[in-house]
Coordinates of C-alpha atoms in Angstrom, one line a residue:
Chain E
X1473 CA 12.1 289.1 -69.4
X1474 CA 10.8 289.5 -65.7
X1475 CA 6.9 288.6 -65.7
X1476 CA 4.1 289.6 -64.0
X1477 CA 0.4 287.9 -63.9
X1478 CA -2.0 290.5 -64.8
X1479 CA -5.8 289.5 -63.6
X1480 CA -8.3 292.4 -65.9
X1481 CA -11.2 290.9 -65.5
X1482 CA -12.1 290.5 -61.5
X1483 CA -14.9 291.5 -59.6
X1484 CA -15.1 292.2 -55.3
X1485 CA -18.0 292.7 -52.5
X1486 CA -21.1 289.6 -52.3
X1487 CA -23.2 287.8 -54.2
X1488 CA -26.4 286.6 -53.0
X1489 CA -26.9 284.0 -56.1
X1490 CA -24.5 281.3 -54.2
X1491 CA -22.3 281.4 -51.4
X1492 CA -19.2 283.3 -51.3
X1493 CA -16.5 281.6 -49.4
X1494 CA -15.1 284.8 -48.7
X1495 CA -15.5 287.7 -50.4
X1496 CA -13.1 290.1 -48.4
X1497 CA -10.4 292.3 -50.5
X1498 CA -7.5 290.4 -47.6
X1499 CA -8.6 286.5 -49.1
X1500 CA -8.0 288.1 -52.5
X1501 CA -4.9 290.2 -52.0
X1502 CA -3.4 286.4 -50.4
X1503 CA -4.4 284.0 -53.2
X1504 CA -3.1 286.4 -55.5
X1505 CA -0.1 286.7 -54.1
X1506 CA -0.1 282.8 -53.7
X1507 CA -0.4 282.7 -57.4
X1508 CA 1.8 285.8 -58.8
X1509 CA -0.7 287.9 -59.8
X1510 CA 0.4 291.5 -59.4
X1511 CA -2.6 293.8 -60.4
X1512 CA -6.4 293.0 -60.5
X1513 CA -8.8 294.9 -62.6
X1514 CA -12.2 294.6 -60.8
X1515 CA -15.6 295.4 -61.1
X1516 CA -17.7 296.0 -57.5
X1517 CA -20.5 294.4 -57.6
X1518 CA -22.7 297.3 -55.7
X1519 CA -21.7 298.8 -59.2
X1520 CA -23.8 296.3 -61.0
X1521 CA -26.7 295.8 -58.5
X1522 CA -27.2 300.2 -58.2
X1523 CA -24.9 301.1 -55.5
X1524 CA -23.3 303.5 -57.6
X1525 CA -21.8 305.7 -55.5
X1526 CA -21.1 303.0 -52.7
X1527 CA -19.4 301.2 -55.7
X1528 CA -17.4 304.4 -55.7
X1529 CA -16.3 304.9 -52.3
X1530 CA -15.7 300.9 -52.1
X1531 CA -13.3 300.6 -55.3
X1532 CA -11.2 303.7 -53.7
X1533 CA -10.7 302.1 -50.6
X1534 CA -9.6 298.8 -52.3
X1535 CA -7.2 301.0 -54.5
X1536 CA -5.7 302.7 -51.2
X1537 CA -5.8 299.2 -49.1
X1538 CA -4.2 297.0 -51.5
X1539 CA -1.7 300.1 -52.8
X1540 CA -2.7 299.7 -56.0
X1541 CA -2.5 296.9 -56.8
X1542 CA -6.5 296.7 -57.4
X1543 CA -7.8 299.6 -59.5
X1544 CA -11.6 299.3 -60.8
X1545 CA -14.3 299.4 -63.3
X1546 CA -17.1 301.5 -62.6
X1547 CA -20.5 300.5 -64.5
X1548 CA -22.4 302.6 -66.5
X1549 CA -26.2 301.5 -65.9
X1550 CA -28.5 302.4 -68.4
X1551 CA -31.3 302.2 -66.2
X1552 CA -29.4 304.9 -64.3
X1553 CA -27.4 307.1 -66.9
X1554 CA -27.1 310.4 -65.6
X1555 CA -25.6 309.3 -62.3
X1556 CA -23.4 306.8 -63.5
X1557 CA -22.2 309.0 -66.1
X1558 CA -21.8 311.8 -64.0
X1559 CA -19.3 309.3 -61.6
X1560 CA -17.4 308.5 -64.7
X1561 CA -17.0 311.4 -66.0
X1562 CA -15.4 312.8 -62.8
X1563 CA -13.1 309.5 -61.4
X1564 CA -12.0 308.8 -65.2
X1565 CA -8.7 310.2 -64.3
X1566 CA -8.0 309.1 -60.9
X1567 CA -5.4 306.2 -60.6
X1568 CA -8.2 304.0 -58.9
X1569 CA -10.2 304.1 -62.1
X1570 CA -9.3 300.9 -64.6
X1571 CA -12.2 302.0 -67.3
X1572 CA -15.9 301.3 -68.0
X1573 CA -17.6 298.4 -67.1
X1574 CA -20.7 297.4 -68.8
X1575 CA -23.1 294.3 -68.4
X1576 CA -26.4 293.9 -70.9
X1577 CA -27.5 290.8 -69.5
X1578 CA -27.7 291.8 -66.1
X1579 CA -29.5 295.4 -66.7
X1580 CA -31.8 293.6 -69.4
X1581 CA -30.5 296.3 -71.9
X1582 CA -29.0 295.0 -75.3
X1583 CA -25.6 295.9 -75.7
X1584 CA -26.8 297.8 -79.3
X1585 CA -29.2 299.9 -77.2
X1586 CA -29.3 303.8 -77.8
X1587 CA -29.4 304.1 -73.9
X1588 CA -25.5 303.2 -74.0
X1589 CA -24.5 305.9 -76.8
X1590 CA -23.4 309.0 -73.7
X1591 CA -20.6 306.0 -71.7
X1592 CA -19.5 305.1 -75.6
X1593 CA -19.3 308.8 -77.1
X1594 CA -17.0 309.7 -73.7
X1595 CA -14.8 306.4 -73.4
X1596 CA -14.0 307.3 -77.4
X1597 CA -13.2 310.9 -76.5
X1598 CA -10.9 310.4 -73.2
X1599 CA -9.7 307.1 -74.6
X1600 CA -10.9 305.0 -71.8
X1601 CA -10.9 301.1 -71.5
X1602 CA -14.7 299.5 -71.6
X1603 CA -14.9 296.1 -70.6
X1604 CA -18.5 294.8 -71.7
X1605 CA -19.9 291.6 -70.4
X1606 CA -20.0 289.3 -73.3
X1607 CA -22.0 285.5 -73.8
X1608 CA -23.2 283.5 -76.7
X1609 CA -27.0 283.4 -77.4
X1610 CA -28.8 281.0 -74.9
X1611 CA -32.2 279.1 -74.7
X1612 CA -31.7 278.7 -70.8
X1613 CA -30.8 282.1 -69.7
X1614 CA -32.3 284.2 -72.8
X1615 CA -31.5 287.5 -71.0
X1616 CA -27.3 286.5 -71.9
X1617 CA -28.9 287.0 -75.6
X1618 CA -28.8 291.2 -74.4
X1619 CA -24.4 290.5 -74.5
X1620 CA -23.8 288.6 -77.6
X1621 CA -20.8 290.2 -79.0
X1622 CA -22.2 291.1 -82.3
X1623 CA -24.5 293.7 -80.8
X1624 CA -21.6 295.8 -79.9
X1625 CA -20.2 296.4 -83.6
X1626 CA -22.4 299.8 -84.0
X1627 CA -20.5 301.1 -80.9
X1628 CA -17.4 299.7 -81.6
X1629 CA -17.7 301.0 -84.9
X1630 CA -17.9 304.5 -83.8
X1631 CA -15.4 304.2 -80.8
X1632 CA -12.0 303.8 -82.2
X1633 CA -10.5 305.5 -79.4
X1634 CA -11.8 303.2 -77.1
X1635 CA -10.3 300.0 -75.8
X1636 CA -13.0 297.6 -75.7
X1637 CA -12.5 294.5 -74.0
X1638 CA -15.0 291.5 -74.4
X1639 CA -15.5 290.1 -71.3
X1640 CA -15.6 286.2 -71.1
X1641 CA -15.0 286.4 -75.2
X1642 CA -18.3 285.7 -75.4
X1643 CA -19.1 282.6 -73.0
X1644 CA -19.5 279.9 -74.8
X1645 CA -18.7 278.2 -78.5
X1646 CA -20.8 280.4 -81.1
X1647 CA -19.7 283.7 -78.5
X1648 CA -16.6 282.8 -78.8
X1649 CA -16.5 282.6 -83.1
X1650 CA -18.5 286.2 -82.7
X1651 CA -16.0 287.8 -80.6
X1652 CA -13.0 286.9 -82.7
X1653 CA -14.6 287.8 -85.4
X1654 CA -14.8 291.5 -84.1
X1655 CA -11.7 291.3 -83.1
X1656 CA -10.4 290.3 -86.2
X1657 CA -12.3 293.2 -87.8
X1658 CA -11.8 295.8 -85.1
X1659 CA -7.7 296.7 -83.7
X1660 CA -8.9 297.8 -81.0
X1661 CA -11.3 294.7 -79.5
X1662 CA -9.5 292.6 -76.8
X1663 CA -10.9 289.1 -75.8
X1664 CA -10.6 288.0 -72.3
X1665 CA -10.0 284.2 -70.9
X1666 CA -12.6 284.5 -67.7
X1667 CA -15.9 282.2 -67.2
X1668 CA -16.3 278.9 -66.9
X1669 CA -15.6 277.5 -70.1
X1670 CA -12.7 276.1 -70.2
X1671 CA -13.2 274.4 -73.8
X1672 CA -10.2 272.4 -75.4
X1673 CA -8.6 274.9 -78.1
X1674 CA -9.9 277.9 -77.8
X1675 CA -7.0 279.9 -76.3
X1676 CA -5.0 278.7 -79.7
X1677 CA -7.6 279.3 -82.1
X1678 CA -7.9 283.0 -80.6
X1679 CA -4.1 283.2 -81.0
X1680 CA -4.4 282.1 -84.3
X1681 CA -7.1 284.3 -85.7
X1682 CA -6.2 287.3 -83.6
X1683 CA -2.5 287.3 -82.2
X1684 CA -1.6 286.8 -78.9
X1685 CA -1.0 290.6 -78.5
X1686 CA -5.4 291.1 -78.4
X1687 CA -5.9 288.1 -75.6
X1688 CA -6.4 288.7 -71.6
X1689 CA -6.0 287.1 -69.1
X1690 CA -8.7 286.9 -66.2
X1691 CA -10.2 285.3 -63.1
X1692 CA -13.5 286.9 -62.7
X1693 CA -12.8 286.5 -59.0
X1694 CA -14.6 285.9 -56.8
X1695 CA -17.3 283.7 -59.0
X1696 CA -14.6 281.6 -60.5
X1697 CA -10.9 280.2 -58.6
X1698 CA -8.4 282.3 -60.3
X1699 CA -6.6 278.4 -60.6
X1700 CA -8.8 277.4 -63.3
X1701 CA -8.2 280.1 -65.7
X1702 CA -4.6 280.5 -65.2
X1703 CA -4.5 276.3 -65.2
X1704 CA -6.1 276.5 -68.8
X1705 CA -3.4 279.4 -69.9
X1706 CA -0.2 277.7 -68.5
X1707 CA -1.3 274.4 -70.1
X1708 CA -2.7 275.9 -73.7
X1709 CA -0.5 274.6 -77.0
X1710 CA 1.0 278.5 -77.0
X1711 CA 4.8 279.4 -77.6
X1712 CA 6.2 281.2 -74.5
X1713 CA 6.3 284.3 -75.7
X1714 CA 2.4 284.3 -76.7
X1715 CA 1.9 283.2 -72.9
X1716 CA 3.8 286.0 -71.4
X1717 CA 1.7 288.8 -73.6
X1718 CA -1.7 286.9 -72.3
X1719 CA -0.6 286.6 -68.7
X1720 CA 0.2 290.2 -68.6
X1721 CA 2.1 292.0 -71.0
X1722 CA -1.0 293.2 -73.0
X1723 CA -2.5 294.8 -69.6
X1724 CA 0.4 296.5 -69.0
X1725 CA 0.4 298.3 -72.2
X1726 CA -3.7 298.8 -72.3
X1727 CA -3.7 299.7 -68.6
X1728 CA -0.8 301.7 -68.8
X1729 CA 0.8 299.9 -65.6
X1730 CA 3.8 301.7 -64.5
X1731 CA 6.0 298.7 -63.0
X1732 CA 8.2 298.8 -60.4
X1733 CA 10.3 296.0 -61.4
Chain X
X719 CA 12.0 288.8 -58.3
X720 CA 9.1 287.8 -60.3
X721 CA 9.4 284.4 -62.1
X722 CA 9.3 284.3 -66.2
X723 CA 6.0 283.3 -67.7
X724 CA 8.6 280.5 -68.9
X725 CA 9.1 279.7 -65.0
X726 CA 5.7 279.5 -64.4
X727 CA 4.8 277.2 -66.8
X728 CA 7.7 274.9 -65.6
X729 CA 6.4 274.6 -61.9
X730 CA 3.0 273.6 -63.2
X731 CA 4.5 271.2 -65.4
X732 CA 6.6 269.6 -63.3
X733 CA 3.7 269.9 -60.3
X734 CA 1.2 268.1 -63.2
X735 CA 4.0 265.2 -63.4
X736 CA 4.6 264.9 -59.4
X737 CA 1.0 264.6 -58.7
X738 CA 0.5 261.8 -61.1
X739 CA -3.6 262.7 -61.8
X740 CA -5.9 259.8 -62.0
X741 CA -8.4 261.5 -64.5
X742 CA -12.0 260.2 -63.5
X743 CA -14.0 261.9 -66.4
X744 CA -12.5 261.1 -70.2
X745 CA -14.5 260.7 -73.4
X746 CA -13.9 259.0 -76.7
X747 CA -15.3 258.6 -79.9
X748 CA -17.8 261.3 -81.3
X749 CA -18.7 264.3 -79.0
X750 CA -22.1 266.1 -80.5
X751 CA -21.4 269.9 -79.5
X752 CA -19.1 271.7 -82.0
X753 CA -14.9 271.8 -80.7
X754 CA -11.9 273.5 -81.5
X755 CA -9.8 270.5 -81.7
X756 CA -11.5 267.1 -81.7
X757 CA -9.6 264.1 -79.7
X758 CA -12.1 260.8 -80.8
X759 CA -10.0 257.8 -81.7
X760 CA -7.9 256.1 -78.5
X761 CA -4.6 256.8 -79.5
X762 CA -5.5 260.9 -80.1
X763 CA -6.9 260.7 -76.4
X764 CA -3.5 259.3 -75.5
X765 CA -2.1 262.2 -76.8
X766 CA -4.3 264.8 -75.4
X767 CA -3.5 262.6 -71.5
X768 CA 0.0 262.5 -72.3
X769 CA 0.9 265.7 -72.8
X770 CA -1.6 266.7 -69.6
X771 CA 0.6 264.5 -67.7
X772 CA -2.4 262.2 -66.6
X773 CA -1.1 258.8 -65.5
X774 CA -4.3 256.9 -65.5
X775 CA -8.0 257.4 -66.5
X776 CA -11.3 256.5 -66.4
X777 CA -13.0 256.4 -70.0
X778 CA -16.9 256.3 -71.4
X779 CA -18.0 256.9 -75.0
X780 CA -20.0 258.9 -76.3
X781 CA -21.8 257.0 -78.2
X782 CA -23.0 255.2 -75.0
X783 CA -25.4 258.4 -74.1
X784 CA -26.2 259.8 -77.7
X785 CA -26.5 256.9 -79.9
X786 CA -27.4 253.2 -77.3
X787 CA -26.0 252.9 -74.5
X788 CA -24.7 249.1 -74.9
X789 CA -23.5 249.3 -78.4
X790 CA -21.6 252.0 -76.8
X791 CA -20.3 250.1 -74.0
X792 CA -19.0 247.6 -76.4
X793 CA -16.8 249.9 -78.6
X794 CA -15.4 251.4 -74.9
X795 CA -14.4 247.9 -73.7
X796 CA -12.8 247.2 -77.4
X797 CA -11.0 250.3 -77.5
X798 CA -9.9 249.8 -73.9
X799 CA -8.6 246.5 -74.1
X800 CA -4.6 245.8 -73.7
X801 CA -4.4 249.4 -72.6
X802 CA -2.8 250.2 -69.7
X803 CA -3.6 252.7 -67.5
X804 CA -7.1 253.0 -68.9
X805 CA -10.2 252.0 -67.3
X806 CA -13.7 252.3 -68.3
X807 CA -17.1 253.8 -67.5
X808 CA -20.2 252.1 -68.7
X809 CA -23.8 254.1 -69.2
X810 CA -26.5 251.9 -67.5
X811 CA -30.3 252.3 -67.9
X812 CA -32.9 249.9 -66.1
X813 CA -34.6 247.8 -68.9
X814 CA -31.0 246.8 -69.7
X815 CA -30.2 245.7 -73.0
X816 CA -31.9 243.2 -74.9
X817 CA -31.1 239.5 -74.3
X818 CA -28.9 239.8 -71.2
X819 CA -29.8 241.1 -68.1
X820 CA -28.6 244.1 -66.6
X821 CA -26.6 242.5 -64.0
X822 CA -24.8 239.9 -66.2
X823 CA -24.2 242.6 -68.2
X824 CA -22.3 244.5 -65.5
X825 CA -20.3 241.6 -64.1
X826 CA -19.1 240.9 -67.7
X827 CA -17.9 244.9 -68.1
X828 CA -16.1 244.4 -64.6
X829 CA -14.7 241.3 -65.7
X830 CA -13.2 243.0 -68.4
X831 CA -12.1 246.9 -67.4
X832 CA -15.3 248.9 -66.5
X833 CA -14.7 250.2 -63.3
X834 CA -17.2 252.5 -62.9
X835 CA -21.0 253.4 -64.2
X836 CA -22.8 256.2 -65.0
X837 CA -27.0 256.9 -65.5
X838 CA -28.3 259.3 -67.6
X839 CA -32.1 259.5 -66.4
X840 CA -32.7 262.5 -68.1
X841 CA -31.5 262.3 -71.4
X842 CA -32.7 258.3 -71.5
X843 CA -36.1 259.3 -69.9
X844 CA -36.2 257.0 -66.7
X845 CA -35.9 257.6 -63.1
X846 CA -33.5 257.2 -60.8
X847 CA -35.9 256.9 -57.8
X848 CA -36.0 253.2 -56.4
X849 CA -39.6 252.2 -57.9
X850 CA -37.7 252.2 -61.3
X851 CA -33.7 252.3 -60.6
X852 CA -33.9 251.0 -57.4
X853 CA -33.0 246.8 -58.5
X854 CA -30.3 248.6 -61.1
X855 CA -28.5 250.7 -57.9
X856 CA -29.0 247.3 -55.7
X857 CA -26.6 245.8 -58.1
X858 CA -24.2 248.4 -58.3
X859 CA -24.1 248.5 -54.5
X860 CA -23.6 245.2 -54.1
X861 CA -20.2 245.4 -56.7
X862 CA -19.2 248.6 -55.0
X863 CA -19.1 250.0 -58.6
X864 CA -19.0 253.7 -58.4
X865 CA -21.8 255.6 -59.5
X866 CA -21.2 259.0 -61.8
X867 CA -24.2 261.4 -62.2
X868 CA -24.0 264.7 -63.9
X869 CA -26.0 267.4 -61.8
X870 CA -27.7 268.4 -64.7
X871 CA -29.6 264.8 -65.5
X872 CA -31.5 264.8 -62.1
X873 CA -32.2 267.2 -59.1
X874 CA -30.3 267.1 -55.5
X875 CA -33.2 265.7 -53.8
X876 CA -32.9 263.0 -56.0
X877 CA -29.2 262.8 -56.1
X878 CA -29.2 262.7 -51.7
X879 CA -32.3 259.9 -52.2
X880 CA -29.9 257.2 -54.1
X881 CA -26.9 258.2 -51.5
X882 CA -29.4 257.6 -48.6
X883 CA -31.2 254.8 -50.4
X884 CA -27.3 252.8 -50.8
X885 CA -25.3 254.0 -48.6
X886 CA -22.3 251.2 -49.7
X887 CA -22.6 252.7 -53.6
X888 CA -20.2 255.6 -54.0
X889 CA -21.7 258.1 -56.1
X890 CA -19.9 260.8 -58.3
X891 CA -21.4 264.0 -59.2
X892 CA -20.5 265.9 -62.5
X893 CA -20.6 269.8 -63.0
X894 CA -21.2 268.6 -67.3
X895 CA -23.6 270.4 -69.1
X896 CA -24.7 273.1 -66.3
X897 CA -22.5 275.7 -63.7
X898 CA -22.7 273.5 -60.3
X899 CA -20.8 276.7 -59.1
X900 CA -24.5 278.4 -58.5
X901 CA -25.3 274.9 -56.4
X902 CA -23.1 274.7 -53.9
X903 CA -25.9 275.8 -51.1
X904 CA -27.5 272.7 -52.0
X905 CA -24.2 270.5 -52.4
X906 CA -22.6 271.6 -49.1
X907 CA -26.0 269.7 -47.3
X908 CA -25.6 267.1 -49.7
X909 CA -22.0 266.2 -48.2
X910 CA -22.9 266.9 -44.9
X911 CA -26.1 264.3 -45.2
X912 CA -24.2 261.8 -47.2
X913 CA -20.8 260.3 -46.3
X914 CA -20.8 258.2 -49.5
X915 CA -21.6 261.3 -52.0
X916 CA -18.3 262.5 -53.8
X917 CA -17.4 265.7 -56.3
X918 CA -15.3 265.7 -59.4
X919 CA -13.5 268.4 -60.3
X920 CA -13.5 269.7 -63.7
X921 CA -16.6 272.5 -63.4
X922 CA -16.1 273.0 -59.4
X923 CA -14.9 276.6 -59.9
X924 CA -15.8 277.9 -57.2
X925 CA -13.5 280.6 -55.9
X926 CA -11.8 279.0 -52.3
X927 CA -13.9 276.2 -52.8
X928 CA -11.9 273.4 -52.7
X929 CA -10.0 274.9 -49.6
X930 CA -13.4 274.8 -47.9
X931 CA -14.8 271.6 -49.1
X932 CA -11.6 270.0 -47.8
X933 CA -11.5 272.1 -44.4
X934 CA -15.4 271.1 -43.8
X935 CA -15.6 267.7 -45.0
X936 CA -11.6 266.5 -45.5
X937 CA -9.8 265.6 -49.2
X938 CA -11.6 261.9 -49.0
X939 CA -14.7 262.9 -51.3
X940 CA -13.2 264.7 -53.9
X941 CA -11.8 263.3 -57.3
X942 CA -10.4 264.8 -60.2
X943 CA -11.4 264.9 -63.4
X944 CA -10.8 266.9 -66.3
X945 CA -14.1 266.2 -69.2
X946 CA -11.2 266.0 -71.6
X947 CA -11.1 266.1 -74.7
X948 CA -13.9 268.8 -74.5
X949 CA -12.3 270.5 -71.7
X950 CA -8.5 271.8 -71.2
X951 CA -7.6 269.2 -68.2
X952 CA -5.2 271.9 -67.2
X953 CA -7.6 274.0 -66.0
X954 CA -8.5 271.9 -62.8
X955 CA -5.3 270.5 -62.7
X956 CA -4.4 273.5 -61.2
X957 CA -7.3 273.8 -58.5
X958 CA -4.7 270.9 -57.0
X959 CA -1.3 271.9 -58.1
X960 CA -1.9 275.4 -56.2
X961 CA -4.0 274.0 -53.3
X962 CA -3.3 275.8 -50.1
X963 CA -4.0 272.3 -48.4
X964 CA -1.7 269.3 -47.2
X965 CA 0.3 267.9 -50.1
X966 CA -1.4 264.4 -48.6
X967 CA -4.4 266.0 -49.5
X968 CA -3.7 266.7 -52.8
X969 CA -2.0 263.9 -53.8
X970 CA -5.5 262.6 -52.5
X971 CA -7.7 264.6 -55.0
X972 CA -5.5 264.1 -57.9
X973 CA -6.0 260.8 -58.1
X974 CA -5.7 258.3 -54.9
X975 CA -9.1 258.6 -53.8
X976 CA -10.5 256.9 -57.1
X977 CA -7.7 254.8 -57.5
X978 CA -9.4 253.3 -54.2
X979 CA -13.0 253.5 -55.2
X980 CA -12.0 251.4 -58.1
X981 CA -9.9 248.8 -56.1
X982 CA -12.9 248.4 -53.6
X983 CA -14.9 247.3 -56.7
X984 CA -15.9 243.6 -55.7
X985 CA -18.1 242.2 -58.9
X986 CA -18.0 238.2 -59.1

């Protein structure tokens, strides 16, 4: 079995919060390719911060420049419904579009608000992919309490047709034990391996409460060195073959990657 | 032709073996957040380094920063003794313990395998700045012994006054407990100000950082570490394995650089 590395969980374009060493589509395309990652699944970030249509326009050009090898989330913003369900709606079947992407923490709008029920009732009726920003409940940055993964069983509940993947898989110890616990509960809840919690165990304790075949992997490039991640996957306690679906075998299937092999 | 996930893994197995990692930042005995898989005895630490193909670490116990700082240092040097290949990290605070000074204190840990310190002024409520720490630092200045800081126990201003203050003490700053990723505005000043200021690894994550740490300020100021066993050491492992710098340089991050901090540690 030939295998590729599968990056669903990336993001492109600046970031004021730190420096960016470089945050150009090129420096991506290269360390991926110094890495073996085939396909990345990213979010811009003029998607999260408004720039809806500019979000558009920039995750096209990335599909076209890097020939598809990066296809993209667009956001749903619930501060900004009509328009960015009105994008959705009409790029859902391009081959640029990867799915939904949806982020409580950073539109201060809990993920259980009625403000996301339009993006939910249409990713469940064209069977799209919604990758939702999850994080455990924190004292420091209260505003991550908007993502913890239990919020989203209403809509997950109701969206069987969706595929829903947990961004981060919830974040940190107590997200984590929330967002297996959905997954346990839901067949179609993915976790995926991005932040910066690389945490001794957890990759096997998701395998063994959920299977391998539910588990991502991810970068979230370019916050976090695509090395780290992939570092904690390639040295997890994992057979082989449970590797293989995490590195990329599961987005194949979920992302319906037609591989030219 | 792709390479097997089976391939993969290979290469960074047998890159994890060739770069034979010094790990700076090891723990044992009982860690107070919850954990998947708990490591807290020597010989399951040994394990968890062994199979992460670490040659040689640097160790501290918890029980040195959540239950007294001595009584932890104690149970480190025990568990440390006869055991090669592992050195150890003592916790300091000013008022020292009671009924020994602080500095006899430290030239006995060095005598015996302490190679290193590390200050908690935050969660031990004292401060670093010289009217209180300043004696404490004089010492470890003198004895070259490497100071280890976690970002999140003190600010950057604070963390540039003790590299300023002692320019001969090498100082180590920890990503633990807080993203340092969000810093690195501040940290890039840091290392341009301070020649004797160094970062460990295990929570830089910054995407192309380490490519542009080294191509701004060269591979001499940064050690790796892994925060095992709370963290996967694999995951910045990798950061070197893959680095598109000199192998020199890596071999340098991995574990040469604080293999000659520690030699440089003069304490008689």
């Amino acid at each position: 079995m030939r295998q590729l590395i599968i990056d669903s969980h990336a993001h492109l374009g600046p970031w004021p919060r730190f420096r960016v060493v470089d945050d150009n589509l090129t420096a991506a395309l290269q360390l991926m390719d110094h890495l073996g990652i085939s396909h990345a699944f990213v979010t811009h970030h003029a998607g999260l911060v408004g720039m809806l249509a500019e979000a558009e326009r920039l995750s096209r050009e990335a599909f076209r420049l890097s020939e598809g090898r990066i296809r993209s989330y667009l956001v749903f913003d619930p501060n900004r419904r009509v328009e960015s369900l009105e994008i959705i709606r009409r790029c859902c079947n391009e081959p640029f579009f990867a799915g939904v992407k949806i982020h409580p923490a950073f539109h201060c709008t809990p993920a259980d608000d009625p403000r996301y029920a339009p993006v939910w009732e249409l990713a469940n009726e064209r069977k799209l992919v919604v990758l939702v920003h999850t994080w455990d409940r924190s004292i420091e940055n209260p505003v991550q309490n908007y993502s913890f993964p239990g919020l989203l069983e209403r809509y997950i509940d109701d969206s069987p047709d969706a595929t829903v993947i947990l961004g981060h898989a919830g974040g940190r110890y107590d997200g984590f034990l929330a967002a297996s616990e959905l997954a346990a509960a839901y067949a179609n809840v993915y976790l995926d391996l991005t932040g910066d919690d690389f945490t001794r165990g957890r990759i096997e304790y998701f395998v063994h409460q959920i299977s391998s075949s539910r588990v991502l992997f991810g970068t979230d490039m370019p916050w976090i060195d695509p090395r780290f991640p992939l570092g904690e996957l390639l040295a997890a306690d994992i057979s082989d073959s449970d590797r293989a679906a995490i590195l990329g075998e599961n987005a194949v299937r979920i992302f319906h990657l037609r591989l030219v092999r | 032709m792709q390479p097997s996930a089976v391939d993969v893994k290979q290469r960074f197995d047998e890159a994890r073996a060739a770069f034979r990692f010094f790990d700076s930042n090891v723990w044992i005995g009982p860690w107070q957040g919850p954990a998947f898989s708990r490591a807290e005895t020597i010989d399951e630490l040994l394990s968890v380094l062994k199979a992460a193909y670490v040659e040689e670490a640097l160790v501290s116990h918890f029980a040195s920063v959540h239950y007294d700082p001595w009584e932890g240092n104690r149970m480190l040097l025990d568990a440390l003794e006869d055991r090669d290949g592992l050195w150890g990290a003592i916790v300091l605070t000013p008022d020292g313990p009671r009924g020994c000074s602080v500095e006899d204190c430290i030239r006995s840990a060095v005598a015996g395998k302490a190679r290193a310190a590390r200050m908690f002024p935050r969660s031990h409520s004292f401060s670093i700045q010289q009217w209180q720490s300043g004696p404490l630092l004089h010492i470890l200045e003198q004895c070259k012994l490497p100071l280890i800081l976690h970002h999140a126990e003190l600010s950057w201003s604070e963390i540039r006054s003790v590299c300023l203050a002692h320019p001969g003490l090498p100082v180590v700053v920890e990503g633990t407990g807080k993203k340092i990723l969000y810093d690195n505005r501040v940290f890039y000043q840091a290392l341009a100000d301070c020649p004797n200021l160094h970062l460990e690894l295990h929570n830089l994550v910054n995407y192309l950082g380490l490519e542009d740490l080294v191509a701004r300020f060269g591979p001499e100021r940064l050690i790796y570490g892994s925060y095992v066993p709370v963290r996967q050491p694999g995951a910045a492992q990798m950061i070197v394995t893959h680095a598109r710098i000199s192998e020199e340089a890596g071999h340098r991050i991995a574990g040469d650089n604080f293999r000659r901090l520690i030699s440089e540690v003069v304490c008689t």
